[in-house]
Short mmCIF file of C-alpha atoms and ligand atoms in Angstrom, two decimals:
data_model
loop_
_atom_site.label_atom_id
_atom_site.label_comp_id
_atom_site.label_asym_id
_atom_site.label_seq_id
_atom_site.Cartn_x
_atom_site.Cartn_y
_atom_site.Cartn_z
CA MET F 1 -22.08 -4.26 9.21
CA GLN F 2 -21.30 -0.18 9.62
CA ASP F 3 -22.78 1.28 6.23
CA LYS F 4 -22.01 5.45 7.94
CA ASN F 5 -19.04 8.20 8.29
CA LEU F 6 -17.60 8.85 11.27
CA ILE F 7 -17.08 12.18 11.96
CA GLY F 8 -16.43 14.25 15.53
CA GLY F 9 -17.41 9.94 17.49
CA GLN F 10 -20.98 10.65 15.49
CA TRP F 11 -22.04 8.37 12.66
CA ARG F 12 -23.58 10.45 9.82
CA SER F 13 -25.14 10.23 6.63
CA ALA F 14 -23.82 12.85 3.69
CA HIS F 15 -25.98 16.49 4.35
CA SER F 16 -27.08 15.47 0.63
CA GLY F 17 -28.41 12.04 2.38
CA GLU F 18 -27.20 10.75 -0.99
CA THR F 19 -25.44 7.03 -0.75
CA PHE F 20 -23.70 4.90 -3.24
CA ALA F 21 -23.45 1.80 -3.46
CA VAL F 22 -20.17 -1.19 -2.12
CA CYS F 23 -20.33 -4.07 -4.53
CA ASP F 24 -19.09 -7.78 -3.64
CA ALA F 25 -15.67 -7.85 -6.46
CA ALA F 26 -16.49 -11.42 -7.42
CA THR F 27 -20.67 -11.14 -7.72
CA GLY F 28 -21.44 -7.59 -8.61
CA GLU F 29 -23.71 -8.39 -5.98
CA GLU F 30 -24.46 -4.73 -3.35
CA LEU F 31 -23.31 -5.37 -0.02
CA ALA F 32 -24.25 -2.43 1.76
CA ARG F 33 -24.67 1.64 1.32
CA VAL F 34 -22.79 4.41 1.60
CA PRO F 35 -22.73 7.99 2.68
CA ARG F 36 -21.59 9.97 -0.75
CA CYS F 37 -19.85 13.29 1.12
CA GLY F 38 -17.95 16.05 -0.41
CA ALA F 39 -16.74 18.66 0.52
CA LEU F 40 -19.20 19.86 2.79
CA GLU F 41 -18.64 16.40 4.54
CA ALA F 42 -14.91 16.74 4.40
CA CYS F 43 -14.87 20.81 6.10
CA ASP F 44 -16.82 18.49 9.43
CA ALA F 45 -13.75 16.23 9.69
CA ILE F 46 -11.05 19.02 9.81
CA GLU F 47 -13.33 21.00 12.42
CA ALA F 48 -13.76 17.34 14.18
CA ALA F 49 -9.95 16.75 13.74
CA GLY F 50 -9.33 20.45 15.23
CA LYS F 51 -11.34 20.27 17.94
CA ALA F 52 -9.38 17.17 19.01
CA LEU F 53 -6.35 17.55 18.24
CA GLN F 54 -4.86 19.89 21.75
CA ALA F 55 -5.99 16.94 24.11
CA TRP F 56 -4.85 14.65 22.03
CA SER F 57 -1.98 15.43 21.05
CA GLY F 58 -1.04 16.84 24.93
CA LEU F 59 -1.27 12.83 25.89
CA THR F 60 2.04 11.38 27.08
CA ALA F 61 3.38 9.32 23.79
CA SER F 62 2.98 6.79 26.16
CA THR F 63 -0.66 6.53 26.61
CA ARG F 64 -1.23 6.78 23.61
CA ALA F 65 1.04 4.03 23.27
CA THR F 66 -1.23 1.56 25.12
CA VAL F 67 -4.19 2.80 23.29
CA LEU F 68 -2.21 1.69 19.79
CA THR F 69 -1.29 -1.73 21.31
CA ALA F 70 -5.13 -2.01 22.23
CA ILE F 71 -6.18 -1.52 18.97
CA ALA F 72 -3.58 -3.92 17.25
CA GLN F 73 -4.76 -6.14 19.81
CA ALA F 74 -8.85 -5.91 19.08
CA MET F 75 -7.94 -6.05 15.62
CA ARG F 76 -6.76 -9.53 16.07
CA GLU F 77 -9.74 -10.67 17.90
CA ARG F 78 -11.65 -9.15 14.81
CA LYS F 79 -9.80 -10.90 12.43
CA GLN F 80 -11.74 -13.46 11.04
CA GLU F 81 -14.97 -10.56 10.63
CA PHE F 82 -12.00 -7.60 9.38
CA ALA F 83 -11.44 -10.99 6.65
CA GLN F 84 -14.91 -11.89 5.68
CA ILE F 85 -15.18 -7.82 5.12
CA ILE F 86 -12.08 -7.36 3.23
CA THR F 87 -12.74 -10.78 0.93
CA ALA F 88 -16.13 -9.47 0.64
CA GLU F 89 -15.13 -5.98 -0.85
CA SER F 90 -11.21 -6.48 -2.08
CA GLY F 91 -12.14 -10.42 -3.88
CA LYS F 92 -9.16 -11.20 -1.86
CA PRO F 93 -8.40 -14.74 -0.77
CA ILE F 94 -9.67 -15.17 2.82
CA ASP F 95 -6.64 -16.37 4.02
CA GLU F 96 -4.61 -13.36 2.70
CA ALA F 97 -7.36 -11.23 3.63
CA GLN F 98 -6.76 -12.81 7.45
CA GLY F 99 -2.85 -12.61 6.66
CA GLU F 100 -3.74 -8.47 5.89
CA VAL F 101 -5.40 -8.18 9.32
CA ASP F 102 -2.41 -9.22 11.03
CA TYR F 103 0.12 -7.17 9.61
CA ALA F 104 -2.20 -4.71 10.07
CA ALA F 105 -2.34 -5.04 13.88
CA ASP F 106 2.04 -4.99 13.93
CA TYR F 107 1.63 -1.35 12.44
CA PHE F 108 -0.36 -0.22 16.14
CA LEU F 109 2.69 -2.28 17.47
CA SER F 110 5.58 -0.84 15.80
CA ALA F 111 3.75 2.40 16.01
CA ALA F 112 3.90 2.12 19.61
CA ASP F 113 6.94 0.67 20.13
CA GLU F 114 7.90 4.00 18.36
CA ALA F 115 5.52 6.08 20.85
CA ASN F 116 7.75 4.83 23.60
CA GLN F 117 10.80 6.20 22.75
CA LEU F 118 9.75 9.36 21.50
CA GLN F 119 11.71 12.06 23.39
CA SER F 120 13.65 15.32 22.65
CA GLU F 121 16.39 15.09 22.13
CA THR F 122 19.44 17.09 23.77
CA ILE F 123 22.39 18.43 21.14
CA HIS F 124 25.77 19.24 21.40
CA SER F 125 26.40 22.27 20.47
CA ARG F 126 30.17 24.00 20.52
CA ARG F 127 29.38 26.77 21.62
CA ALA F 128 28.98 27.28 25.67
CA ASP F 129 26.78 30.21 25.80
CA ARG F 130 23.79 27.87 24.51
CA ALA F 131 21.85 24.59 25.31
CA LEU F 132 19.83 23.10 22.09
CA CYS F 133 17.26 20.52 21.76
CA ALA F 134 14.60 18.95 19.69
CA ILE F 135 11.39 18.63 20.22
CA PRO F 136 9.56 16.02 18.42
CA GLU F 137 6.15 18.00 17.56
CA SER F 138 2.98 16.23 16.22
CA ILE F 139 1.99 18.34 12.70
CA GLY F 140 -1.35 18.29 13.87
CA ILE F 141 -4.24 17.56 11.00
CA VAL F 142 -3.52 14.76 9.23
CA ALA F 143 -5.32 13.43 5.96
CA ALA F 144 -5.58 9.71 4.48
CA ILE F 145 -6.99 8.46 1.05
CA THR F 146 -6.29 4.84 0.76
CA PRO F 147 -6.14 2.26 -1.99
CA TRP F 148 -8.47 -0.55 -2.33
CA ASN F 149 -6.25 -3.55 -2.69
CA PHE F 150 -4.85 -3.44 1.09
CA PRO F 151 -8.39 -1.38 2.52
CA LEU F 152 -7.36 -2.08 6.44
CA ALA F 153 -3.54 -2.79 6.56
CA MET F 154 -3.16 0.96 4.08
CA LEU F 155 -5.38 2.88 6.59
CA ALA F 156 -3.08 0.79 8.95
CA ARG F 157 0.06 2.15 7.65
CA LYS F 158 -0.86 6.05 8.09
CA THR F 159 -3.40 6.23 11.08
CA ALA F 160 -1.04 4.16 13.35
CA PRO F 161 2.07 6.81 13.80
CA ALA F 162 0.13 9.49 12.95
CA LEU F 163 -1.55 8.54 16.65
CA ALA F 164 1.85 7.62 18.04
CA VAL F 165 3.32 11.73 17.35
CA GLY F 166 -0.60 12.92 18.48
CA CYS F 167 -1.73 13.84 14.84
CA THR F 168 -5.55 13.91 15.20
CA GLN F 169 -6.60 12.03 11.24
CA VAL F 170 -9.33 12.51 8.00
CA VAL F 171 -9.46 9.69 6.12
CA LYS F 172 -10.89 8.60 3.54
CA PRO F 173 -11.05 4.69 2.19
CA ALA F 174 -11.25 3.90 -1.78
CA GLU F 175 -14.93 3.59 -3.00
CA SER F 176 -14.61 -0.11 -3.82
CA THR F 177 -13.71 -0.81 -0.26
CA PRO F 178 -14.68 1.52 2.38
CA LEU F 179 -16.60 -1.25 4.66
CA THR F 180 -13.41 -1.91 6.20
CA ALA F 181 -12.76 0.95 6.74
CA LEU F 182 -15.56 2.17 8.60
CA ALA F 183 -15.62 -1.32 10.79
CA PHE F 184 -12.19 0.14 11.55
CA ALA F 185 -13.98 3.13 12.98
CA GLN F 186 -16.72 1.08 14.81
CA LEU F 187 -13.01 -0.61 16.14
CA LEU F 188 -11.48 2.59 17.17
CA ILE F 189 -14.82 3.23 18.99
CA ASP F 190 -14.90 0.33 20.88
CA VAL F 191 -11.54 0.68 22.29
CA GLY F 192 -12.44 4.27 23.43
CA LEU F 193 -10.22 6.79 20.97
CA PRO F 194 -11.98 10.11 22.10
CA ALA F 195 -13.93 10.94 19.43
CA GLY F 196 -12.81 13.40 17.17
CA VAL F 197 -8.90 11.79 16.14
CA VAL F 198 -9.49 9.84 13.91
CA ASN F 199 -12.65 10.72 11.48
CA VAL F 200 -13.28 8.72 8.35
CA ILE F 201 -15.50 9.45 5.34
CA THR F 202 -16.45 8.33 2.43
CA GLY F 203 -17.88 9.39 -1.45
CA ASP F 204 -16.46 11.77 -3.73
CA PRO F 205 -12.79 11.53 -4.24
CA ALA F 206 -11.57 14.78 -5.96
CA ALA F 207 -14.13 17.30 -4.11
CA ILE F 208 -12.96 15.18 -0.49
CA GLY F 209 -9.16 15.41 -1.88
CA GLN F 210 -9.37 18.62 -3.22
CA ALA F 211 -11.25 20.64 0.58
CA TRP F 212 -8.40 18.69 2.28
CA LEU F 213 -5.93 20.46 0.81
CA GLY F 214 -7.02 23.76 -0.06
CA ASP F 215 -7.99 24.47 3.80
CA GLY F 216 -4.59 25.24 5.43
CA ARG F 217 -5.82 22.98 8.56
CA VAL F 218 -4.68 20.23 7.14
CA ARG F 219 -0.77 19.32 7.40
CA LYS F 220 -0.18 16.47 5.95
CA LEU F 221 -1.80 14.13 3.46
CA SER F 222 -0.62 10.51 2.99
CA PHE F 223 -1.86 9.27 -0.07
CA THR F 224 -1.39 5.17 -2.04
CA GLY F 225 -2.99 5.00 -4.62
CA SER F 226 -1.42 5.73 -8.94
CA THR F 227 0.71 8.07 -10.13
CA ALA F 228 -1.63 9.67 -11.99
CA VAL F 229 -3.25 10.73 -9.06
CA GLY F 230 -0.44 11.03 -6.97
CA ARG F 231 0.76 13.69 -8.99
CA LEU F 232 -2.78 15.65 -9.20
CA LEU F 233 -2.45 15.68 -5.08
CA MET F 234 0.92 16.80 -5.34
CA LYS F 235 -0.64 19.94 -7.65
CA SER F 236 -2.96 20.81 -5.17
CA SER F 237 -0.83 20.36 -2.06
CA ALA F 238 1.16 23.44 -3.47
CA ASP F 239 -1.36 26.31 -2.22
CA GLN F 240 -1.64 25.29 1.27
CA VAL F 241 2.08 23.95 1.36
CA VAL F 242 1.12 20.23 2.64
CA ARG F 243 3.89 18.30 3.17
CA LEU F 244 3.33 14.70 1.31
CA SER F 245 3.35 10.66 1.59
CA LEU F 246 2.66 9.43 -1.50
CA GLU F 247 3.44 5.75 -2.29
CA LEU F 248 2.06 5.00 -6.26
CA GLY F 249 2.57 2.50 -8.73
CA GLY F 250 5.37 0.42 -9.11
CA HIS F 251 7.38 -2.18 -11.70
CA ALA F 252 9.34 -4.46 -9.81
CA PRO F 253 11.76 -6.37 -11.63
CA PHE F 254 12.25 -10.08 -10.41
CA ILE F 255 15.62 -10.71 -11.70
CA VAL F 256 16.69 -14.45 -12.00
CA PHE F 257 20.71 -15.10 -11.77
CA SER F 258 22.13 -18.67 -13.89
CA ASP F 259 23.04 -20.02 -9.93
CA ALA F 260 19.88 -19.58 -9.02
CA ASP F 261 18.14 -21.77 -6.50
CA ILE F 262 15.56 -22.41 -9.12
CA PRO F 263 12.67 -24.31 -7.30
CA ALA F 264 12.44 -21.63 -4.67
CA ALA F 265 12.59 -18.31 -7.39
CA VAL F 266 9.70 -20.12 -8.64
CA ALA F 267 7.32 -20.54 -5.24
CA ALA F 268 9.01 -16.66 -5.09
CA ALA F 269 7.32 -15.39 -8.29
CA VAL F 270 4.43 -17.24 -7.34
CA SER F 271 3.37 -16.24 -4.40
CA GLY F 272 4.52 -12.65 -5.26
CA LYS F 273 3.24 -12.12 -8.67
CA PHE F 274 -0.09 -14.71 -7.78
CA ARG F 275 -0.81 -12.59 -4.08
CA LEU F 276 -3.90 -10.81 -4.66
CA ALA F 277 -3.79 -11.78 -8.03
CA GLY F 278 -1.50 -9.73 -9.19
CA GLN F 279 -3.12 -6.65 -8.07
CA THR F 280 -0.49 -5.20 -5.82
CA CYS F 281 2.26 -2.34 -5.94
CA VAL F 282 5.46 -4.69 -4.86
CA CYS F 283 4.15 -7.54 -7.41
CA PRO F 284 6.89 -8.80 -9.71
CA ASN F 285 5.61 -7.04 -12.71
CA ARG F 286 9.01 -8.19 -15.18
CA PHE F 287 10.91 -11.59 -14.63
CA ILE F 288 13.97 -10.82 -16.36
CA VAL F 289 15.77 -14.38 -15.96
CA ALA F 290 19.55 -15.80 -17.01
CA ASP F 291 19.60 -17.43 -20.65
CA ASN F 292 20.82 -20.79 -19.09
CA VAL F 293 18.41 -21.47 -16.68
CA TYR F 294 15.40 -19.51 -18.41
CA SER F 295 13.53 -22.57 -19.96
CA GLU F 296 13.71 -24.26 -16.48
CA PHE F 297 11.90 -21.47 -14.39
CA VAL F 298 10.06 -20.95 -17.56
CA ASP F 299 8.50 -24.28 -17.45
CA GLN F 300 8.14 -24.76 -13.75
CA PHE F 301 6.50 -21.67 -12.97
CA ALA F 302 3.72 -22.24 -16.15
CA ALA F 303 3.77 -25.68 -14.10
CA VAL F 304 2.56 -23.71 -11.17
CA ALA F 305 0.61 -21.04 -11.99
CA SER F 306 -1.70 -23.11 -14.21
CA GLY F 307 -2.81 -25.28 -11.65
CA LEU F 308 -3.49 -22.32 -8.78
CA ARG F 309 -7.80 -22.38 -8.13
CA VAL F 310 -9.46 -19.74 -9.75
CA GLY F 311 -12.43 -18.45 -7.66
CA ARG F 312 -14.62 -16.89 -4.89
CA GLY F 313 -11.88 -15.51 -2.62
CA ARG F 314 -13.83 -16.97 0.50
CA GLU F 315 -13.66 -20.24 -0.63
CA ALA F 316 -11.08 -22.48 0.80
CA GLY F 317 -7.88 -23.48 -1.51
CA VAL F 318 -8.69 -20.21 -4.00
CA ARG F 319 -5.39 -18.16 -5.16
CA ILE F 320 -6.86 -16.56 -8.20
CA GLY F 321 -9.88 -14.17 -7.06
CA PRO F 322 -11.53 -11.45 -9.01
CA LEU F 323 -9.60 -8.58 -10.48
CA ILE F 324 -11.47 -5.21 -8.71
CA ASP F 325 -13.37 -4.07 -11.72
CA ASP F 326 -13.58 -4.00 -15.75
CA ARG F 327 -10.53 -1.97 -16.00
CA ALA F 328 -8.89 -3.54 -14.53
CA ILE F 329 -9.79 -6.82 -17.30
CA VAL F 330 -9.69 -4.93 -19.79
CA ARG F 331 -5.86 -3.86 -18.88
CA ILE F 332 -5.08 -6.67 -18.55
CA ARG F 333 -6.43 -8.23 -22.09
CA ASN F 334 -5.17 -4.94 -24.23
CA GLN F 335 -1.32 -6.03 -22.76
CA VAL F 336 -1.36 -9.93 -23.65
CA LYS F 337 -2.62 -9.32 -26.91
CA ASP F 338 0.37 -6.53 -27.38
CA ALA F 339 3.10 -8.41 -25.88
CA VAL F 340 1.39 -11.21 -28.54
CA ALA F 341 1.34 -9.22 -31.22
CA LYS F 342 5.48 -8.78 -30.37
CA GLY F 343 6.31 -12.16 -30.77
CA ALA F 344 5.43 -13.11 -26.57
CA LYS F 345 4.06 -16.63 -25.85
CA ILE F 346 1.64 -17.56 -23.61
CA VAL F 347 2.81 -20.63 -21.32
CA THR F 348 -0.12 -21.05 -19.54
CA GLY F 349 -3.23 -18.71 -19.24
CA GLY F 350 -4.27 -15.35 -21.69
CA ALA F 351 -7.82 -14.89 -20.56
CA THR F 352 -10.46 -15.21 -18.26
CA VAL F 353 -11.73 -18.17 -16.59
CA PRO F 354 -15.78 -18.74 -16.34
CA VAL F 355 -16.71 -18.45 -12.64
CA GLU F 356 -19.99 -19.94 -11.66
CA GLY F 357 -22.22 -17.32 -10.80
CA CYS F 358 -19.93 -14.81 -11.15
CA LEU F 359 -18.86 -11.40 -12.60
CA ASP F 360 -16.58 -12.13 -15.85
CA ARG F 361 -13.55 -10.76 -13.50
CA PHE F 362 -11.80 -13.73 -12.72
CA PHE F 363 -8.02 -13.65 -15.53
CA ALA F 364 -6.12 -17.02 -15.05
CA PRO F 365 -3.27 -17.36 -14.06
CA THR F 366 -0.62 -16.11 -16.78
CA VAL F 367 2.91 -16.24 -18.34
CA LEU F 368 4.38 -15.07 -21.58
CA ALA F 369 7.84 -16.33 -22.81
CA ASN F 370 9.90 -14.27 -24.96
CA ALA F 371 9.26 -11.26 -23.25
CA THR F 372 10.73 -7.65 -24.78
CA ALA F 373 11.26 -4.51 -23.26
CA GLU F 374 9.25 -3.36 -25.89
CA MET F 375 6.23 -4.66 -24.80
CA LEU F 376 3.18 -2.56 -22.88
CA CYS F 377 3.52 -4.99 -19.78
CA PHE F 378 7.49 -4.25 -19.91
CA GLN F 379 6.35 -0.60 -19.74
CA GLU F 380 3.17 -0.29 -18.14
CA GLU F 381 1.87 -1.09 -14.29
CA THR F 382 -0.21 -4.41 -14.74
CA PHE F 383 -1.62 -5.06 -11.63
CA GLY F 384 -3.26 -8.58 -12.64
CA PRO F 385 -1.84 -11.73 -13.10
CA LEU F 386 0.56 -11.98 -15.75
CA ALA F 387 4.25 -12.79 -15.73
CA PRO F 388 6.09 -11.81 -18.59
CA ILE F 389 9.92 -12.80 -19.00
CA ALA F 390 12.45 -11.65 -20.41
CA LYS F 391 16.05 -13.69 -21.14
CA PHE F 392 19.75 -12.09 -20.44
CA GLU F 393 23.24 -13.02 -21.03
CA THR F 394 25.40 -10.61 -18.34
CA GLU F 395 24.93 -9.18 -15.27
CA SER F 396 25.39 -5.70 -16.24
CA GLN F 397 22.16 -6.32 -19.08
CA ALA F 398 19.82 -7.35 -16.16
CA ILE F 399 20.80 -4.45 -14.26
CA GLU F 400 19.94 -2.11 -16.85
CA MET F 401 17.35 -4.02 -17.76
CA ALA F 402 15.86 -4.01 -14.45
CA ASN F 403 16.54 -0.10 -13.46
CA ALA F 404 14.43 0.43 -17.45
CA THR F 405 11.75 2.44 -15.76
CA PRO F 406 10.89 5.52 -13.49
CA TYR F 407 9.34 3.79 -11.25
CA GLY F 408 11.28 2.38 -8.30
CA LEU F 409 9.48 0.99 -5.58
CA ALA F 410 10.32 -2.74 -5.24
CA GLY F 411 12.74 -5.55 -6.11
CA TYR F 412 13.50 -9.09 -6.42
CA ILE F 413 16.82 -10.65 -6.79
CA PHE F 414 17.54 -14.15 -6.39
CA ALA F 415 21.05 -15.80 -6.30
CA ARG F 416 23.71 -18.30 -4.47
CA ASP F 417 26.65 -15.53 -5.07
CA PRO F 418 26.97 -13.22 -2.17
CA ASN F 419 28.99 -11.52 -3.98
CA LEU F 420 26.78 -10.86 -6.78
CA LEU F 421 23.97 -10.26 -4.47
CA GLU F 422 25.93 -7.38 -2.91
CA ARG F 423 26.29 -5.73 -6.39
CA VAL F 424 22.47 -6.10 -7.53
CA SER F 425 21.75 -4.97 -3.99
CA ARG F 426 23.71 -1.63 -4.56
CA GLN F 427 22.82 -1.24 -7.98
CA LEU F 428 19.30 -1.33 -8.36
CA ASN F 429 17.08 1.93 -8.27
CA CYS F 430 14.48 1.17 -6.18
CA GLY F 431 13.07 1.44 -2.52
CA ILE F 432 13.10 -1.85 -1.61
CA ILE F 433 14.31 -4.54 -2.63
CA GLY F 434 14.23 -8.12 -1.72
CA VAL F 435 16.32 -10.92 -2.04
CA ASN F 436 15.89 -15.09 -2.85
CA THR F 437 11.86 -13.68 -1.61
CA GLY F 438 9.00 -12.29 -2.65
CA VAL F 439 7.35 -11.45 0.22
CA ILE F 440 9.16 -8.21 1.64
CA SER F 441 6.79 -6.16 3.86
CA ASP F 442 7.30 -5.92 7.21
CA ALA F 443 5.30 -3.03 9.90
CA TYR F 444 8.64 -2.07 10.93
CA ALA F 445 10.50 -1.29 7.90
CA PRO F 446 10.77 1.78 6.01
CA PHE F 447 8.07 0.93 3.34
CA GLY F 448 8.59 3.05 0.30
CA GLY F 449 9.54 3.78 -3.34
CA ARG F 450 11.58 6.44 -5.68
CA GLY F 451 10.68 8.51 -8.77
CA TRP F 452 6.85 7.53 -10.03
CA SER F 453 6.46 5.38 -7.04
CA GLY F 454 6.82 8.36 -4.77
CA PHE F 455 8.24 8.82 -1.12
CA GLY F 456 8.11 9.26 2.32
CA ARG F 457 7.87 5.52 4.03
CA GLU F 458 6.28 3.87 5.72
CA GLY F 459 6.78 1.59 8.67
CA GLY F 460 9.18 1.31 11.94
CA ARG F 461 10.68 4.68 12.85
CA TRP F 462 10.64 5.55 9.48
CA GLY F 463 6.76 5.66 9.39
CA ILE F 464 6.98 7.47 12.61
CA GLU F 465 9.09 10.64 11.26
CA GLU F 466 6.45 11.56 8.64
CA TYR F 467 4.06 13.03 10.85
CA ILE F 468 7.24 14.80 13.55
CA SER F 469 7.56 18.02 12.59
CA TRP F 470 10.56 19.08 14.99
CA LYS F 471 11.46 21.79 17.01
CA TYR F 472 14.73 23.03 17.68
CA VAL F 473 15.25 25.30 20.70
CA CYS F 474 18.06 27.28 20.86
CA ALA F 475 18.45 28.79 24.91
CA ALA F 476 21.12 31.33 26.00
CA VAL F 477 23.29 30.86 28.61
CA ASN F 478 24.19 33.06 30.95
CA GLY F 479 28.26 32.52 31.62
P1 ADP Y 501 -6.82 2.86 -7.83
O1 ADP Y 501 -6.22 2.67 -9.81
O2 ADP Y 501 -6.05 1.64 -7.36
O3 ADP Y 501 -7.67 2.64 -8.03
P2 ADP Y 501 -6.68 5.57 -7.60
O4 ADP Y 501 -5.27 6.36 -7.61
O5 ADP Y 501 -7.39 5.64 -8.73
O6 ADP Y 501 -6.49 4.11 -7.47
O7 ADP Y 501 -6.93 5.36 -6.19
C1 ADP Y 501 -6.83 5.62 -4.88
C2 ADP Y 501 -7.38 6.27 -4.06
O8 ADP Y 501 -6.97 7.69 -4.25
C3 ADP Y 501 -8.94 5.69 -3.78
O9 ADP Y 501 -8.70 6.51 -2.62
C4 ADP Y 501 -9.32 6.78 -4.34
O10 ADP Y 501 -10.84 7.01 -4.20
C5 ADP Y 501 -8.55 8.06 -4.60
N1 ADP Y 501 -8.56 9.41 -5.48
C6 ADP Y 501 -9.13 8.61 -7.01
N2 ADP Y 501 -8.82 10.29 -7.51
C7 ADP Y 501 -8.66 11.14 -6.61
C8 ADP Y 501 -8.90 12.95 -6.72
N3 ADP Y 501 -8.75 13.37 -7.78
N4 ADP Y 501 -8.64 13.61 -5.55
C9 ADP Y 501 -8.16 12.55 -3.64
N5 ADP Y 501 -8.34 11.15 -4.33
C10 ADP Y 501 -8.82 10.69 -5.03
#
């Protein structure tokens, strides 16, 4: 397992020699120790990215596309190895971890396709005395700060488009899941990516983030994480006018209309809500169900949820692994307590489940009936396996409830009437809509949010655009 940082093609420790422990999310056992870097190493990483920039951005886009395709292929070849690391440090079920590796590889394939199409564009002006064109240039050195929940896919989303366009990159993974990022760094070396094109450091997030945003050479930061940290980074990016993409928290509504296929809606609700034990930013957070199918939906949902196996992610058949830390347990307990105090009914779950040899971090899949907008779980992102279900009577009421949040990432609608689906899709204030499906992520589509969920898009040509600085050239034509 790789436990050093990659800077300029060298495996390095922190200058101070300090390290911090990375632990198994389920048991708390130490898996490895990685460097505790700070501002000094953050600057070393920028230096290395700066040295590599000219050569990398000077390659043809199709040459870079070949490298991206090789990265995708190598990722697939190392799927089991990556999946084991992801499961150990994040706690997610092993089949979800394998799915994450495929998803991450898709970002490289998508970016390779886009790189092959990158070209200057001729602009037809109304004036005959000018020749105009727009050239897609790399924005330069870019930074990526990634979260713990998809340690490979979130990195892939940022690295693939950056490399496609010709940027060089400095990366800081989350403290709880840096081993996946270091294994990824090893893969980049193995496929022959030139030294310094991607640099990965671990350590103090605030010190590293400040060093990158304050430097002036880093021209863009792509961040996925909490809205609170997103706000801090936005403020810090002002001095050097650093471009940002922020993928922040979510509070997805999941609306079930009366004509919906209820068993299909239940299956989607279960797979969407309980993936990674509810710790994804697109997880349905608020269920809003038509009154005449309410009991049917609640009963079926609770029946399936209560049967999901809770345990260590590495065991086959487990659907609910641990939450990432004790804070997450406190938050979900607090939301359940608050909801019950305000009149919600626990239909299933509501507490942690003991798992032999493991920490007390396994929360049972929980379904709450009689949820209302006054409850904390309808206002605060849960990031846990809690499904509060509220009731609505009219379409406009459902839309109003769904939009009653400053977040705007994903939203889900279940119904049969195509006109209703069309109407409601248009009115939901979010960046991504799932129509009769609970799984919406796709490396070829624009992933991103509105409002407190951030801005910028990842995936497909939209993801590439974030790393391009268009240069418009206006040349005089002498007649
Ligand atoms: P979560 O609650 O999911 O852990 P965070 O926003 O705290 O979300 O973390 C997402 C990423 O942001 C992680 O890589 C973390 O280390 C990093 N991070 C946390 N605080 C800061 C900060 N002050 N400056 C820069 N990065 C930070």
